[in-house]
Structures are given as structure tokens and as C-alpha cells.
PDB file of C-alpha atoms and ligand atoms in Angstrom:
ATOM      1  CA  UNK O   1      11.791 -27.895 -15.530  1.00 97.00           C
ATOM      2  CA  UNK O   2      13.066 -30.218 -18.220  1.00 97.00           C
ATOM      3  CA  UNK O   3      12.728 -33.914 -17.601  1.00 97.00           C
ATOM      4  CA  UNK O   4      14.491 -36.644 -19.739  1.00 97.00           C
ATOM      5  CA  UNK O   5      13.937 -34.166 -22.831  1.00 98.00           C
ATOM      6  CA  UNK O   6      15.062 -35.717 -26.157  1.00 98.00           C
ATOM      7  CA  UNK O   7      14.663 -33.958 -29.465  1.00 98.00           C
ATOM      8  CA  UNK O   8      15.565 -35.775 -32.806  1.00 97.00           C
ATOM      9  CA  UNK O   9      15.266 -34.169 -36.096  1.00 96.00           C
ATOM     10  CA  UNK O  10      15.262 -36.097 -39.551  1.00 93.00           C
ATOM     11  CA  UNK O  11      17.730 -34.870 -41.911  1.00 89.00           C
ATOM     12  CA  UNK O  12      17.942 -36.314 -45.407  1.00 91.00           C
ATOM     13  CA  UNK O  13      16.754 -39.795 -44.069  1.00 92.00           C
ATOM     14  CA  UNK O  14      19.284 -39.695 -40.720  1.00 94.00           C
ATOM     15  CA  UNK O  15      18.124 -39.311 -37.346  1.00 94.00           C
ATOM     16  CA  UNK O  16      19.892 -36.568 -35.775  1.00 94.00           C
ATOM     17  CA  UNK O  17      19.442 -36.180 -31.857  1.00 96.00           C
ATOM     18  CA  UNK O  18      19.916 -32.601 -30.991  1.00 97.00           C
ATOM     19  CA  UNK O  19      18.806 -33.222 -27.157  1.00 98.00           C
ATOM     20  CA  UNK O  20      19.603 -36.279 -25.448  1.00 97.00           C
ATOM     21  CA  UNK O  21      17.780 -37.159 -22.455  1.00 97.00           C
ATOM     22  CA  UNK O  22      18.327 -33.820 -20.858  1.00 97.00           C
ATOM     23  CA  UNK O  23      17.296 -32.495 -17.392  1.00 97.00           C
ATOM     24  CA  UNK O  24      17.393 -29.195 -16.152  1.00 96.00           C
ATOM     25  CA  UNK O  25      15.709 -27.225 -13.346  1.00 97.00           C
ATOM     26  CA  UNK O  26      15.581 -23.345 -13.657  1.00 97.00           C
ATOM     27  CA  UNK O  27      14.652 -21.633 -10.390  1.00 97.00           C
ATOM     28  CA  UNK O  28      12.424 -18.630 -10.484  1.00 97.00           C
ATOM     29  CA  UNK O  29      14.776 -15.602 -11.123  1.00 97.00           C
ATOM     30  CA  UNK O  30      18.039 -17.466 -12.247  1.00 98.00           C
ATOM     31  CA  UNK O  31      20.197 -16.171 -14.738  1.00 98.00           C
ATOM     32  CA  UNK O  32      21.648 -18.957 -16.944  1.00 98.00           C
ATOM     33  CA  UNK O  33      24.243 -18.710 -19.673  1.00 97.00           C
ATOM     34  CA  UNK O  34      23.840 -21.885 -21.925  1.00 97.00           C
ATOM     35  CA  UNK O  35      27.473 -22.364 -23.892  1.00 96.00           C
ATOM     36  CA  UNK O  36      28.705 -25.045 -26.251  1.00 94.00           C
ATOM     37  CA  UNK O  37      29.925 -25.700 -29.684  1.00 93.00           C
ATOM     38  CA  UNK O  38      27.778 -25.109 -32.657  1.00 92.00           C
ATOM     39  CA  UNK O  39      25.170 -27.602 -33.292  1.00 93.00           C
ATOM     40  CA  UNK O  40      25.541 -29.133 -29.624  1.00 95.00           C
ATOM     41  CA  UNK O  41      21.396 -28.190 -29.162  1.00 96.00           C
ATOM     42  CA  UNK O  42      21.441 -24.780 -27.506  1.00 96.00           C
ATOM     43  CA  UNK O  43      18.622 -23.196 -29.758  1.00 95.00           C
ATOM     44  CA  UNK O  44      16.911 -26.379 -29.423  1.00 97.00           C
ATOM     45  CA  UNK O  45      16.757 -26.466 -25.979  1.00 97.00           C
ATOM     46  CA  UNK O  46      15.505 -22.635 -26.099  1.00 96.00           C
ATOM     47  CA  UNK O  47      12.781 -23.558 -28.212  1.00 96.00           C
ATOM     48  CA  UNK O  48      11.723 -26.446 -26.227  1.00 97.00           C
ATOM     49  CA  UNK O  49      11.764 -24.439 -22.970  1.00 96.00           C
ATOM     50  CA  UNK O  50       9.719 -21.412 -24.802  1.00 95.00           C
ATOM     51  CA  UNK O  51       7.068 -23.591 -25.731  1.00 94.00           C
ATOM     52  CA  UNK O  52       7.850 -23.525 -29.399  1.00 93.00           C
ATOM     53  CA  UNK O  53       8.827 -26.906 -30.190  1.00 95.00           C
ATOM     54  CA  UNK O  54       7.307 -30.034 -28.721  1.00 96.00           C
ATOM     55  CA  UNK O  55      10.102 -32.389 -27.521  1.00 97.00           C
ATOM     56  CA  UNK O  56      10.125 -35.820 -29.191  1.00 97.00           C
ATOM     57  CA  UNK O  57      10.180 -37.292 -25.570  1.00 97.00           C
ATOM     58  CA  UNK O  58      10.119 -36.119 -22.093  1.00 97.00           C
ATOM     59  CA  UNK O  59       8.356 -33.235 -20.160  1.00 96.00           C
ATOM     60  CA  UNK O  60       8.692 -29.500 -19.837  1.00 97.00           C
ATOM     61  CA  UNK O  61       7.183 -27.813 -16.702  1.00 97.00           C
ATOM     62  CA  UNK O  62       6.385 -24.232 -16.301  1.00 96.00           C
ATOM     63  CA  UNK O  63       5.185 -23.131 -12.788  1.00 93.00           C
ATOM     64  CA  UNK O  64       3.796 -26.603 -12.227  1.00 92.00           C
ATOM     65  CA  UNK O  65       2.032 -26.912 -15.631  1.00 94.00           C
ATOM     66  CA  UNK O  66       3.122 -29.457 -18.358  1.00 96.00           C
ATOM     67  CA  UNK O  67       3.639 -27.088 -21.336  1.00 96.00           C
ATOM     68  CA  UNK O  68       3.165 -29.648 -23.995  1.00 97.00           C
ATOM     69  CA  UNK O  69      -0.170 -31.185 -22.396  1.00 96.00           C
ATOM     70  CA  UNK O  70      -1.721 -27.717 -23.249  1.00 97.00           C
ATOM     71  CA  UNK O  71      -3.625 -27.138 -26.602  1.00 96.00           C
ATOM     72  CA  UNK O  72      -1.571 -25.195 -29.050  1.00 94.00           C
ATOM     73  CA  UNK O  73      -3.688 -22.105 -28.367  1.00 94.00           C
ATOM     74  CA  UNK O  74      -3.246 -22.484 -24.582  1.00 95.00           C
ATOM     75  CA  UNK O  75       0.530 -22.737 -24.982  1.00 96.00           C
ATOM     76  CA  UNK O  76       0.573 -19.786 -27.409  1.00 92.00           C
ATOM     77  CA  UNK O  77      -1.371 -17.507 -24.834  1.00 91.00           C
ATOM     78  CA  UNK O  78       0.651 -18.818 -21.988  1.00 93.00           C
ATOM     79  CA  UNK O  79       4.038 -18.157 -23.756  1.00 92.00           C
ATOM     80  CA  UNK O  80       2.791 -14.394 -24.632  1.00 90.00           C
ATOM     81  CA  UNK O  81       2.036 -14.053 -20.954  1.00 91.00           C
ATOM     82  CA  UNK O  82       4.967 -15.533 -19.297  1.00 95.00           C
ATOM     83  CA  UNK O  83       8.101 -15.482 -21.897  1.00 95.00           C
ATOM     84  CA  UNK O  84       9.861 -12.922 -23.840  1.00 94.00           C
ATOM     85  CA  UNK O  85      12.291 -13.837 -26.668  1.00 94.00           C
ATOM     86  CA  UNK O  86      15.318 -12.076 -27.800  1.00 92.00           C
ATOM     87  CA  UNK O  87      17.120 -12.944 -30.787  1.00 88.00           C
ATOM     88  CA  UNK O  88      20.524 -12.666 -32.461  1.00 87.00           C
ATOM     89  CA  UNK O  89      18.960 -11.208 -35.495  1.00 86.00           C
ATOM     90  CA  UNK O  90      16.698  -8.726 -33.544  1.00 88.00           C
ATOM     91  CA  UNK O  91      13.660  -9.835 -35.730  1.00 91.00           C
ATOM     92  CA  UNK O  92      12.411  -6.397 -36.275  1.00 95.00           C
ATOM     93  CA  UNK O  93       9.701  -5.811 -38.965  1.00 95.00           C
ATOM     94  CA  UNK O  94      11.522  -3.393 -41.308  1.00 96.00           C
ATOM     95  CA  UNK O  95       8.570  -1.439 -42.387  1.00 97.00           C
ATOM     96  CA  UNK O  96       7.433  -0.723 -38.948  1.00 97.00           C
ATOM     97  CA  UNK O  97       8.532   2.089 -36.621  1.00 97.00           C
ATOM     98  CA  UNK O  98      10.098   1.481 -33.497  1.00 97.00           C
ATOM     99  CA  UNK O  99       7.056   2.004 -31.566  1.00 98.00           C
ATOM    100  CA  UNK O 100       5.030  -0.148 -33.911  1.00 97.00           C
ATOM    101  CA  UNK O 101       7.422  -2.980 -33.394  1.00 97.00           C
ATOM    102  CA  UNK O 102       7.272  -2.893 -29.708  1.00 97.00           C
ATOM    103  CA  UNK O 103       3.342  -2.643 -30.076  1.00 97.00           C
ATOM    104  CA  UNK O 104       3.088  -5.989 -31.941  1.00 95.00           C
ATOM    105  CA  UNK O 105       2.924  -8.337 -28.923  1.00 92.00           C
ATOM    106  CA  UNK O 106       0.486  -5.953 -27.114  1.00 94.00           C
ATOM    107  CA  UNK O 107      -1.451  -6.045 -30.144  1.00 94.00           C
ATOM    108  CA  UNK O 108      -1.651  -9.775 -29.985  1.00 90.00           C
ATOM    109  CA  UNK O 109      -2.362  -9.939 -26.472  1.00 88.00           C
ATOM    110  CA  UNK O 110      -5.589  -7.833 -27.111  1.00 91.00           C
ATOM    111  CA  UNK O 111      -4.718  -4.489 -25.637  1.00 95.00           C
ATOM    112  CA  UNK O 112      -6.506  -1.497 -27.042  1.00 97.00           C
ATOM    113  CA  UNK O 113      -4.713   0.965 -29.255  1.00 96.00           C
ATOM    114  CA  UNK O 114      -3.930   3.621 -26.511  1.00 97.00           C
ATOM    115  CA  UNK O 115      -2.727   0.800 -24.277  1.00 97.00           C
ATOM    116  CA  UNK O 116      -0.491  -0.455 -26.854  1.00 97.00           C
ATOM    117  CA  UNK O 117       0.999   3.133 -27.645  1.00 97.00           C
ATOM    118  CA  UNK O 118       1.503   4.073 -23.960  1.00 97.00           C
ATOM    119  CA  UNK O 119       3.312   0.838 -22.784  1.00 97.00           C
ATOM    120  CA  UNK O 120       5.581   1.036 -26.225  1.00 97.00           C
ATOM    121  CA  UNK O 121       6.520   4.574 -25.290  1.00 97.00           C
ATOM    122  CA  UNK O 122       7.383   3.584 -21.795  1.00 97.00           C
ATOM    123  CA  UNK O 123       9.382   0.647 -22.655  1.00 96.00           C
ATOM    124  CA  UNK O 124      11.402   2.578 -25.495  1.00 97.00           C
ATOM    125  CA  UNK O 125      11.921   5.194 -22.712  1.00 97.00           C
ATOM    126  CA  UNK O 126      13.340   2.326 -20.356  1.00 94.00           C
ATOM    127  CA  UNK O 127      15.975   1.307 -23.032  1.00 94.00           C
ATOM    128  CA  UNK O 128      16.951   5.103 -23.751  1.00 95.00           C
ATOM    129  CA  UNK O 129      15.139   5.202 -27.073  1.00 96.00           C
ATOM    130  CA  UNK O 130      12.691   7.979 -26.465  1.00 96.00           C
ATOM    131  CA  UNK O 131      13.925   9.889 -29.318  1.00 96.00           C
ATOM    132  CA  UNK O 132      13.621   7.175 -31.805  1.00 96.00           C
ATOM    133  CA  UNK O 133      10.108   6.049 -31.510  1.00 97.00           C
ATOM    134  CA  UNK O 134       9.086   7.006 -35.114  1.00 98.00           C
ATOM    135  CA  UNK O 135      12.451   5.565 -36.640  1.00 98.00           C
ATOM    136  CA  UNK O 136      12.365   2.461 -38.898  1.00 97.00           C
ATOM    137  CA  UNK O 137      14.996  -0.310 -38.007  1.00 96.00           C
ATOM    138  CA  UNK O 138      16.978   0.856 -41.142  1.00 96.00           C
ATOM    139  CA  UNK O 139      17.185   4.341 -39.664  1.00 97.00           C
ATOM    140  CA  UNK O 140      18.814   2.737 -36.429  1.00 96.00           C
ATOM    141  CA  UNK O 141      22.167   1.251 -35.302  1.00 94.00           C
ATOM    142  CA  UNK O 142      22.519  -2.220 -34.646  1.00 92.00           C
ATOM    143  CA  UNK O 143      22.555  -1.472 -30.900  1.00 92.00           C
ATOM    144  CA  UNK O 144      19.442   0.717 -31.163  1.00 94.00           C
ATOM    145  CA  UNK O 145      17.764  -2.058 -32.865  1.00 95.00           C
ATOM    146  CA  UNK O 146      18.750  -4.747 -30.133  1.00 92.00           C
ATOM    147  CA  UNK O 147      17.419  -2.231 -27.760  1.00 94.00           C
ATOM    148  CA  UNK O 148      14.056  -1.874 -29.782  1.00 96.00           C
ATOM    149  CA  UNK O 149      14.013  -5.882 -29.587  1.00 96.00           C
ATOM    150  CA  UNK O 150      14.523  -5.835 -25.922  1.00 95.00           C
ATOM    151  CA  UNK O 151      11.742  -3.131 -25.545  1.00 96.00           C
ATOM    152  CA  UNK O 152       9.340  -5.392 -27.483  1.00 96.00           C
ATOM    153  CA  UNK O 153      10.346  -8.436 -25.285  1.00 95.00           C
ATOM    154  CA  UNK O 154       9.452  -6.394 -22.144  1.00 94.00           C
ATOM    155  CA  UNK O 155       6.152  -5.291 -23.677  1.00 94.00           C
ATOM    156  CA  UNK O 156       4.054  -7.929 -21.908  1.00 93.00           C
ATOM    157  CA  UNK O 157       6.019  -7.847 -18.645  1.00 94.00           C
ATOM    158  CA  UNK O 158       7.224 -11.449 -19.150  1.00 96.00           C
ATOM    159  CA  UNK O 159       8.469 -13.621 -15.974  1.00 97.00           C
ATOM    160  CA  UNK O 160      11.017 -15.213 -18.323  1.00 97.00           C
ATOM    161  CA  UNK O 161      13.170 -14.108 -21.001  1.00 97.00           C
ATOM    162  CA  UNK O 162      14.931 -16.476 -23.455  1.00 97.00           C
ATOM    163  CA  UNK O 163      17.771 -14.921 -25.630  1.00 96.00           C
ATOM    164  CA  UNK O 164      19.667 -16.721 -28.372  1.00 95.00           C
ATOM    165  CA  UNK O 165      23.038 -15.073 -28.979  1.00 93.00           C
ATOM    166  CA  UNK O 166      21.386 -11.660 -28.014  1.00 91.00           C
ATOM    167  CA  UNK O 167      24.890  -9.962 -28.360  1.00 90.00           C
ATOM    168  CA  UNK O 168      26.193 -11.962 -31.141  1.00 88.00           C
ATOM    169  CA  UNK O 169      25.656  -9.312 -33.828  1.00 83.00           C
ATOM    170  CA  UNK O 170      26.976  -6.333 -31.709  1.00 86.00           C
ATOM    171  CA  UNK O 171      30.649  -4.412 -31.170  1.00 89.00           C
ATOM    172  CA  UNK O 172      31.792  -5.082 -27.558  1.00 88.00           C
ATOM    173  CA  UNK O 173      30.472  -1.413 -26.432  1.00 88.00           C
ATOM    174  CA  UNK O 174      27.000  -2.193 -27.480  1.00 90.00           C
ATOM    175  CA  UNK O 175      27.039  -5.630 -26.165  1.00 91.00           C
ATOM    176  CA  UNK O 176      28.000  -4.192 -22.938  1.00 92.00           C
ATOM    177  CA  UNK O 177      25.042  -2.002 -23.103  1.00 91.00           C
ATOM    178  CA  UNK O 178      22.577  -4.671 -24.086  1.00 91.00           C
ATOM    179  CA  UNK O 179      23.834  -6.781 -21.198  1.00 93.00           C
ATOM    180  CA  UNK O 180      23.433  -4.099 -18.663  1.00 94.00           C
ATOM    181  CA  UNK O 181      19.737  -4.298 -19.759  1.00 93.00           C
ATOM    182  CA  UNK O 182      19.479  -7.754 -19.508  1.00 95.00           C
ATOM    183  CA  UNK O 183      21.021  -7.456 -16.018  1.00 95.00           C
ATOM    184  CA  UNK O 184      18.605  -4.856 -14.874  1.00 95.00           C
ATOM    185  CA  UNK O 185      15.768  -7.043 -16.107  1.00 95.00           C
ATOM    186  CA  UNK O 186      17.173 -10.012 -14.232  1.00 97.00           C
ATOM    187  CA  UNK O 187      17.142  -7.482 -11.245  1.00 97.00           C
ATOM    188  CA  UNK O 188      13.443  -6.622 -11.678  1.00 96.00           C
ATOM    189  CA  UNK O 189      12.863 -10.234 -10.760  1.00 97.00           C
ATOM    190  CA  UNK O 190      12.889 -12.042 -14.150  1.00 97.00           C
ATOM    191  CA  UNK O 191      14.370 -15.489 -15.166  1.00 98.00           C
ATOM    192  CA  UNK O 192      16.901 -15.283 -17.927  1.00 98.00           C
ATOM    193  CA  UNK O 193      18.150 -17.926 -19.876  1.00 98.00           C
ATOM    194  CA  UNK O 194      20.629 -16.966 -22.474  1.00 97.00           C
ATOM    195  CA  UNK O 195      22.774 -18.707 -25.177  1.00 96.00           C
ATOM    196  CA  UNK O 196      25.965 -17.187 -25.946  1.00 93.00           C
ATOM    197  CA  UNK O 197      29.424 -17.998 -27.596  1.00 86.00           C
ATOM    198  CA  UNK O 198      31.089 -15.067 -26.026  1.00 87.00           C
ATOM    199  CA  UNK O 199      32.832 -15.640 -22.479  1.00 88.00           C
ATOM    200  CA  UNK O 200      32.318 -11.859 -21.621  1.00 88.00           C
ATOM    201  CA  UNK O 201      28.584 -12.076 -22.060  1.00 91.00           C
ATOM    202  CA  UNK O 202      28.296 -15.323 -19.998  1.00 94.00           C
ATOM    203  CA  UNK O 203      30.027 -13.680 -17.219  1.00 94.00           C
ATOM    204  CA  UNK O 204      27.004 -11.807 -16.685  1.00 94.00           C
ATOM    205  CA  UNK O 205      24.975 -14.835 -15.721  1.00 96.00           C
ATOM    206  CA  UNK O 206      24.905 -16.677 -12.270  1.00 96.00           C
ATOM    207  CA  UNK O 207      25.766 -19.808 -13.568  1.00 96.00           C
ATOM    208  CA  UNK O 208      26.912 -21.614 -17.007  1.00 97.00           C
ATOM    209  CA  UNK O 209      25.649 -24.435 -18.452  1.00 96.00           C
ATOM    210  CA  UNK O 210      27.816 -26.236 -20.928  1.00 96.00           C
ATOM    211  CA  UNK O 211      25.729 -28.236 -23.520  1.00 95.00           C
ATOM    212  CA  UNK O 212      27.881 -31.038 -25.366  1.00 95.00           C
ATOM    213  CA  UNK O 213      26.171 -33.212 -28.392  1.00 94.00           C
ATOM    214  CA  UNK O 214      22.544 -32.592 -26.680  1.00 95.00           C
TER     215      UNK O 214
HETATM  216  P1  LIG W   1      23.227 -24.723 -31.749  1.00 61.21           P
HETATM  217  O1  LIG W   1      21.788 -23.845 -31.366  1.00 61.21           O
HETATM  218  O2  LIG W   1      23.904 -25.340 -30.421  1.00 61.21           O
HETATM  219  O3  LIG W   1      24.007 -24.617 -32.831  1.00 61.21           O
HETATM  220  P2  LIG W   1      20.746 -26.413 -32.756  1.00 61.21           P
HETATM  221  O4  LIG W   1      19.780 -26.532 -31.548  1.00 61.21           O
HETATM  222  O5  LIG W   1      20.698 -25.513 -33.642  1.00 61.21           O
HETATM  223  O6  LIG W   1      22.437 -26.159 -32.028  1.00 61.21           O
HETATM  224  O7  LIG W   1      20.985 -27.853 -33.709  1.00 61.21           O
HETATM  225  C1  LIG W   1      21.269 -29.219 -32.926  1.00 61.21           C
HETATM  226  C2  LIG W   1      21.311 -30.190 -34.116  1.00 61.21           C
HETATM  227  O8  LIG W   1      20.253 -30.317 -34.512  1.00 61.21           O
HETATM  228  C3  LIG W   1      22.461 -29.755 -34.810  1.00 61.21           C
HETATM  229  O9  LIG W   1      22.902 -31.060 -35.657  1.00 61.21           O
HETATM  230  C4  LIG W   1      21.488 -29.221 -36.136  1.00 61.21           C
HETATM  231  O10 LIG W   1      21.944 -29.685 -37.251  1.00 61.21           O
HETATM  232  C5  LIG W   1      20.170 -30.300 -35.993  1.00 61.21           C
HETATM  233  N1  LIG W   1      18.955 -29.408 -36.211  1.00 61.21           N
HETATM  234  C6  LIG W   1      18.636 -28.262 -35.658  1.00 61.21           C
HETATM  235  N2  LIG W   1      17.271 -27.908 -36.184  1.00 61.21           N
HETATM  236  C7  LIG W   1      16.930 -28.504 -37.173  1.00 61.21           C
HETATM  237  C8  LIG W   1      16.061 -28.878 -38.110  1.00 61.21           C
HETATM  238  N3  LIG W   1      14.914 -28.176 -38.231  1.00 61.21           N
HETATM  239  N4  LIG W   1      15.973 -30.053 -38.843  1.00 61.21           N
HETATM  240  C9  LIG W   1      17.078 -30.898 -38.798  1.00 61.21           C
HETATM  241  N5  LIG W   1      18.171 -30.648 -37.864  1.00 61.21           N
HETATM  242  C10 LIG W   1      18.140 -29.784 -37.371  1.00 61.21           C
HETATM  243 MG1  LIG W   2      21.855 -21.964 -32.295  1.00 61.21          MG
END
């Protein structure tokens, strides 16, 4: 729940208002598409929701807990447990294999090497990549890379998935495939908040919020 959230940035001495007194309540297991022109504040909104950017003013509550009243360490731990991110550019680490990329969040949450490996293999299987676990990103198609990123997002079994243009770099067939997975993750009971430019992608969501000038 965002309450009266304002986010300003300073750019070359000018104050830019990216979010302007925004209120938004997201019930558990919602599936929201956020649309709006470039520069309207969509990425800022996801960053604030995801505990990555403290708003200039206003409150962000997650399950009754005020996110930005936590210490940085507490907030990082909560984010690792409850929130998964999907990015347009996949953000895979180029010199690691698919399996190692999926293991990263598991390593960060203190799982043993065996637990990391088992869970990574299970998640890669879930996105249909059992036969690509030892490939590096450069050896995979764009769609396969985004599926590795989806497997990594799921690794810690997050309750909430925040996705910033998850289909932005994909052709229409691959886009459909990635959206089918996000749809499945929603049916698992997860809450999904997705920024998109694409009307076909937004159509997967249960509701669409249009952001204009914050
Ligand atoms: P969107 O994702 O909808 O394109 P953003 O949230 O990225 O919008 O940006 C909203 C506004 O805030 C834009 O005017 C953008 O230029 C500005 N902005 C975003 N991030 C920064 C930053 N780190 N420093 C300065 N201005 C920023
Ligand atoms: Mg953006």
C-alpha cells in the first residue's frame, strides 16, 4: 500500500517530480499492469514498491509493515524473502551459467550449495530449460535468457513479483511464452505488478493502472 507517495529527483539543479502524491492499494494475489508514457514514473513506482528507493515523502506498507521504517539490512532481508524482480534487460551475469545465475538469490539468502543447486535445477525445469542449465547467457536466445531470469525470480519463492517491461526485448511468440509463465506464477497465488508499453502484455493483467506525470 502506497500512501501519499511523492518522489522527487534533482537533475541539473532542477527538481523533477517522478511520483506526485500517489496512493495505491494492491491486494494479495492481484495482477496489475502499469501503463503510461515514458517518464511518467513507472520505474520509480516499482522501485519504491520493491523497497529499493525510499520515497521523498509518504508511506509504503507491505503486510502491515512500513518498509522504509526498517533498517537497510532488515529491508534487504525482507526484499530477498518476499519480492522477486524481472527486468526488460534480463540482468543475467554473463560469465555464469543458467544454473549459477538462478543460484545467486539462494546463495544470498544463505542456502547450502546442495540446496542452491537442487532448487535452481527445479526452477529451470519449471521454465522448460532443463537442457540448458550449463549454458551461459550468450549461448541462449533472448526468450531463453528471460526464462532463466524468471527461474531466478522464483528461486526464493517470492510472494510478490515486480516486472519492469518484462517482454520489452522479445518477439511476439516469446512474449506470449513469458506471459504464460507470469500468468502461472499468478495462479500459484503470487501478486504481480508489471510495467508494460504493450497492450497485448497488459491484457494478461486483471486491472490496468495508467500513470501520467506521476
Ligand atoms: P518511466 O519508467 O515511466 O519512464 P521513470 O520512473 O524512469 O519513468 O522516471 C520518471 C521521471 O523521473 C522522469 O522525468 C525521469 O527523467 C526522472 N528520473 C528517473 N530517475 C531519475 C534519477 N535517478 N535522477 C533524476 N531524474 C530521474
Ligand atoms: Mg521505466
